[in-house]
Coordinates of C-alpha atoms and ligand atoms in Angstrom, one line a residue:
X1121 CA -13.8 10.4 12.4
X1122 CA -11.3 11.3 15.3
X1123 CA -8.3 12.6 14.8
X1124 CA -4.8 13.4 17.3
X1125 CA -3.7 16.0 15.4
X1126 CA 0.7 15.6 15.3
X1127 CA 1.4 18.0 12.7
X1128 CA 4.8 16.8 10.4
X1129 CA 6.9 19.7 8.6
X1130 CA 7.4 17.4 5.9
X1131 CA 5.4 18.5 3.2
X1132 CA 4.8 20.4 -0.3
X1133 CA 2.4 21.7 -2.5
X1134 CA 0.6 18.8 -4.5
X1135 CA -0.5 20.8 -7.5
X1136 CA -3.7 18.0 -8.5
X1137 CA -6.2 16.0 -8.1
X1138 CA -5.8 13.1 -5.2
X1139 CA -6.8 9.7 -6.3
X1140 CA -5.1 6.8 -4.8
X1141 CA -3.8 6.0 -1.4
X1142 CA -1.1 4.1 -0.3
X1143 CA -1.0 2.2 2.5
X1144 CA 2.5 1.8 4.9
X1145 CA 3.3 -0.5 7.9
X1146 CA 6.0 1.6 10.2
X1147 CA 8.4 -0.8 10.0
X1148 CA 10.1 0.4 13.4
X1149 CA 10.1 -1.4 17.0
X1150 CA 7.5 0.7 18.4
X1151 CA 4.6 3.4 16.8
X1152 CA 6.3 5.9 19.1
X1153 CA 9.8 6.2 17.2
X1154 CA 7.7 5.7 13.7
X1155 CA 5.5 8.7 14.5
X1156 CA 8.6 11.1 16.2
X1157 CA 10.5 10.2 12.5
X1158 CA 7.5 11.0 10.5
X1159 CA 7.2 14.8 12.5
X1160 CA 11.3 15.1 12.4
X1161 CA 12.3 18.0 9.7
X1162 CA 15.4 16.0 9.6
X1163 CA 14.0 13.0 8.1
X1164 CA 12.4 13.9 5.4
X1165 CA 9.4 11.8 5.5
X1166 CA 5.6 12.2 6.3
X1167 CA 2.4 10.6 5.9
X1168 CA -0.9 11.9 6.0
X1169 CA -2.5 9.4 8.5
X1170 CA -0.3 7.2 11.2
X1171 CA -3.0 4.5 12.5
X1172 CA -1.8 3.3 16.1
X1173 CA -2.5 -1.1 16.3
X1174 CA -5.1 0.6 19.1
X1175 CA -6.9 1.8 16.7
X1176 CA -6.2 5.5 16.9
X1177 CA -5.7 7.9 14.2
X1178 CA -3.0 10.6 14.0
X1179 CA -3.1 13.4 11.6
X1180 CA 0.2 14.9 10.3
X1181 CA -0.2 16.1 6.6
X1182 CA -3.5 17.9 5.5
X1183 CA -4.9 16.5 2.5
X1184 CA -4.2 19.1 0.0
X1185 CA -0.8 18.9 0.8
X1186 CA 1.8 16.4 -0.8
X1187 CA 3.6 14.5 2.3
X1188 CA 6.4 12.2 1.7
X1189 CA 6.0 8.9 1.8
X1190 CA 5.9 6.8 -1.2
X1191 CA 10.0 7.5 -2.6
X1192 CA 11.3 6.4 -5.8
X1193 CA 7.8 4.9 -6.9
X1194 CA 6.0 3.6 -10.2
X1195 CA 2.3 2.9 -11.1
X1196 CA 0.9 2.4 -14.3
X1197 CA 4.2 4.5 -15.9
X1198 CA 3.2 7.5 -13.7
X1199 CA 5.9 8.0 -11.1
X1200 CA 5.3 11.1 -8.5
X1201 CA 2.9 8.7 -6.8
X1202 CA 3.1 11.4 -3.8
X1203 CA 1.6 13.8 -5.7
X1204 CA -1.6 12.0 -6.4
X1205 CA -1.9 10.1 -3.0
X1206 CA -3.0 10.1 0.4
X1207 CA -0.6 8.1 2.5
X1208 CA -1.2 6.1 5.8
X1209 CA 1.3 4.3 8.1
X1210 CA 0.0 1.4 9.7
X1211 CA 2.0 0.9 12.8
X1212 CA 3.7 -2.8 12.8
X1213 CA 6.7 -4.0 13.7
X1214 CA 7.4 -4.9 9.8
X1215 CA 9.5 -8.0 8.4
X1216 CA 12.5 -6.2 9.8
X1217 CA 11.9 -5.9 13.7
X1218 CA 8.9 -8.8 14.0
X1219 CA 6.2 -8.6 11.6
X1220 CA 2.7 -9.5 13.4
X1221 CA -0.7 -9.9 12.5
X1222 CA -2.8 -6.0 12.3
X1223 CA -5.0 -6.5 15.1
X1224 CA -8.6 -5.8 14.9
X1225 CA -9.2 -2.3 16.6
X1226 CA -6.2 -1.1 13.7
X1227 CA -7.8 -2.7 10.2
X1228 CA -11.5 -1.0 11.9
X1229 CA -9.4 2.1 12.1
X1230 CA -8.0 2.0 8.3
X1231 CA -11.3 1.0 7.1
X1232 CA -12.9 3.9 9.0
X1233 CA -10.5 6.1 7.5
X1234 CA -11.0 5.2 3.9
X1235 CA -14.1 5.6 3.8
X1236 CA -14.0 9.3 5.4
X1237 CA -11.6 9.8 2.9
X1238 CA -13.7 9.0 0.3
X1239 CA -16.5 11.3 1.0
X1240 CA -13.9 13.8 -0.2
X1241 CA -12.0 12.2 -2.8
X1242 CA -13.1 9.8 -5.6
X1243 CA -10.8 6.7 -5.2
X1244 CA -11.4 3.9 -7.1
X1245 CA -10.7 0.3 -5.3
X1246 CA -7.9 -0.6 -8.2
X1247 CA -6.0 2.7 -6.5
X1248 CA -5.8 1.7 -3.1
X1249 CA -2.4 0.3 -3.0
X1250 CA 0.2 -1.0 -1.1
X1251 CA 3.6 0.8 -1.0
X1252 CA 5.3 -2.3 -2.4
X1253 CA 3.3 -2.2 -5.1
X1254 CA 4.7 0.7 -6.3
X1255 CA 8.5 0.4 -5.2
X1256 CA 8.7 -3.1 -5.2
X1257 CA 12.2 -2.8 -5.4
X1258 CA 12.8 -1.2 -2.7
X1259 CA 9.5 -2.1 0.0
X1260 CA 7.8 -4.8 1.1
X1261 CA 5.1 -3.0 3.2
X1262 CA 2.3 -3.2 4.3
X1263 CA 2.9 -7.3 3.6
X1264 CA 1.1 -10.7 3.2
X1265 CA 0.1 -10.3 6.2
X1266 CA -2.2 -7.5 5.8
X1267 CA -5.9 -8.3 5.5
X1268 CA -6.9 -6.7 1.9
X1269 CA -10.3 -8.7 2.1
X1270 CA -11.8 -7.0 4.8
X1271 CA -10.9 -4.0 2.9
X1272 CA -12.3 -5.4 -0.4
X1273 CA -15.6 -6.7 1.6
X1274 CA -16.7 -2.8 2.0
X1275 CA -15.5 -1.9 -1.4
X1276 CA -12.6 -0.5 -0.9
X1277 CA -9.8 -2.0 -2.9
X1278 CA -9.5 -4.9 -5.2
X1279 CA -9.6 -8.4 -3.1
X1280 CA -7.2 -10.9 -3.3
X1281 CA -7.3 -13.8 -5.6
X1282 CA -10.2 -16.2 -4.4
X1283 CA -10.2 -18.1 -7.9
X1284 CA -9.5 -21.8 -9.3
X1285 CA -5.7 -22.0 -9.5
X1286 CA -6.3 -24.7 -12.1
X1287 CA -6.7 -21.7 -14.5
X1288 CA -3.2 -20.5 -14.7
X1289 CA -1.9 -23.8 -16.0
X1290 CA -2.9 -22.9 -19.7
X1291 CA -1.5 -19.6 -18.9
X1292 CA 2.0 -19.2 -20.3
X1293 CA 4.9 -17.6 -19.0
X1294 CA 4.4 -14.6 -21.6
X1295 CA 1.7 -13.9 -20.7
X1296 CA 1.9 -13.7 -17.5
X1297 CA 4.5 -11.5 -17.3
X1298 CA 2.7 -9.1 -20.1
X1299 CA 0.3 -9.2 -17.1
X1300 CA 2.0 -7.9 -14.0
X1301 CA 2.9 -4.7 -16.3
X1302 CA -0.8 -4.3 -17.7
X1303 CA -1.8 -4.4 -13.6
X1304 CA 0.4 -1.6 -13.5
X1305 CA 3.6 -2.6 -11.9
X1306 CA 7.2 -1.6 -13.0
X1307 CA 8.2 -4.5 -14.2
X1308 CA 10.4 -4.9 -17.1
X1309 CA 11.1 -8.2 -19.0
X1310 CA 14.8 -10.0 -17.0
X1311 CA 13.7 -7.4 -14.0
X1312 CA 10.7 -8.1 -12.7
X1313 CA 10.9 -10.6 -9.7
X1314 CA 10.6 -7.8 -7.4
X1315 CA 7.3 -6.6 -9.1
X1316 CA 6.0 -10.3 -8.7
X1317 CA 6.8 -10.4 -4.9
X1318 CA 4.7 -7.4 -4.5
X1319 CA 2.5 -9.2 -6.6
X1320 CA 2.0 -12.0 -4.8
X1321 CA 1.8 -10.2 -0.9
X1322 CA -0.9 -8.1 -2.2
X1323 CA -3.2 -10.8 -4.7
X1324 CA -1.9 -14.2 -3.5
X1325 CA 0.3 -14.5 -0.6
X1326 CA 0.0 -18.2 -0.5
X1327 CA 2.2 -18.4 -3.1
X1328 CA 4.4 -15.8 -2.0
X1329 CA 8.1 -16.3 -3.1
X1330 CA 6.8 -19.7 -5.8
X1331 CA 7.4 -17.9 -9.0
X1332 CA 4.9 -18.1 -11.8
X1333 CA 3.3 -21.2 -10.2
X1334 CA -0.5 -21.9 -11.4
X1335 CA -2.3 -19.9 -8.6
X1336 CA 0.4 -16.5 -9.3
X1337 CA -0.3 -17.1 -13.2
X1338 CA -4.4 -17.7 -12.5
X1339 CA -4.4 -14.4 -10.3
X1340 CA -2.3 -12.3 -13.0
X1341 CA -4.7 -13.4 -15.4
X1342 CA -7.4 -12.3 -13.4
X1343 CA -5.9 -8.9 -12.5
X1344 CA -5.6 -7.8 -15.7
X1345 CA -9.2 -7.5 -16.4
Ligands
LIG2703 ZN1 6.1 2.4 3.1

């Protein structure tokens, strides 16, 4: 794997193990002012790997060091998600400044870069996740639109839900709440509509923003196993 090497000050010791990534979109008009904010000492944020939609790969934060990118996060009741993670920033647009489909040449690139990862860090599909999975309060990235099933074709992260929706209708709404926290999300009983957005971009975006509807309730079902 090829890497520009654009070093970012914005980084700390990790003190353990690495074994999840989370991915980013930019979120920012162009890749250009995403990547200058990522290397500013100012800003306070970093990723490891910035992913251009051309497909190239930028490296700002070694591995064994803890960059800054997931915030005020949750998974599984663990919460210093940085210290555990790799981080990459996808570069789109986002659902703030015209959020577009990841062309081609860029999902290559992120599946390229997994996959090097791996040979150096055991990451098991369930912990490659997106950032709104873990502040789903606060983020919505990388989004329904990105493709997890290419990424879940070359084992690399859980695919979305491909099931019979028909499933969920049994399903009641108990348990299907019970579910979204046994997935992992922070996603407490009378505050968890966030957690099911994130939910629903990253297992079922066709039913993104439809509540508990039979699809959500067949794929929380699912996800729990
Ligand atoms: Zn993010």
């Amino acid at each position: 794997m090829k890497f520009i090497e654009e070093p970012s000050p914005n980084f700390d010791i990790r003190g353990r193990d690495v074994d999840m990534v989370i991915l980013h979109y930019t979120g920012m008009p162009t890749g250009g002012e995403a990547l200058d904010r990522l290397r500013d000492e100012a800003a306070k944020v970093s990723a490891h790997y910035f992913i251009e939609e051309n497909g190239d790969c930028y490296r700002l934060v070694a591995e064994d060091m803890r960059a800054w990118h997931a915030g005020v996060s949750a998974w599984k009741g663990e919460y210093d998600i940085n210290a555990r993670s790799i981080g990459i920033e996808i570069v789109n647009p986002g659902h703030e400044f015209g959020y577009r489909d990841f062309p081609e040449a860029q999902i290559n690139a992120v599946i390229a870069l997994l996959k090097d990862i791996r040979t150096r860090h055991a990451i098991a599909p369930e912990n490659v996740l997106a950032h709104s999975d873990i502040a789903p309060r606060r983020k919505e990235d990388p989004g329904e639109k990105f493709p997890w099933g290419r990424l879940a074709a070359e084992g690399l992260a859980v695919a979305p839900f491909e099931g019979d929706a028909k499933a969920g209708e049994a399903v009641s709404y108990d348990d299907a709440l019970k579910a979204l926290g046994q997935i992992g999300y922070d996603a407490p009983p009378g505050d968890h509509a966030a957690a099911l957005l994130a939910f629903q971009r990253r297992f079922c975006p066709e039913s993104l923003g439809q509540g508990f509807d039979r699809r959500t309730k067949a794929a929380l079902m699912a996800g729990k196993k």
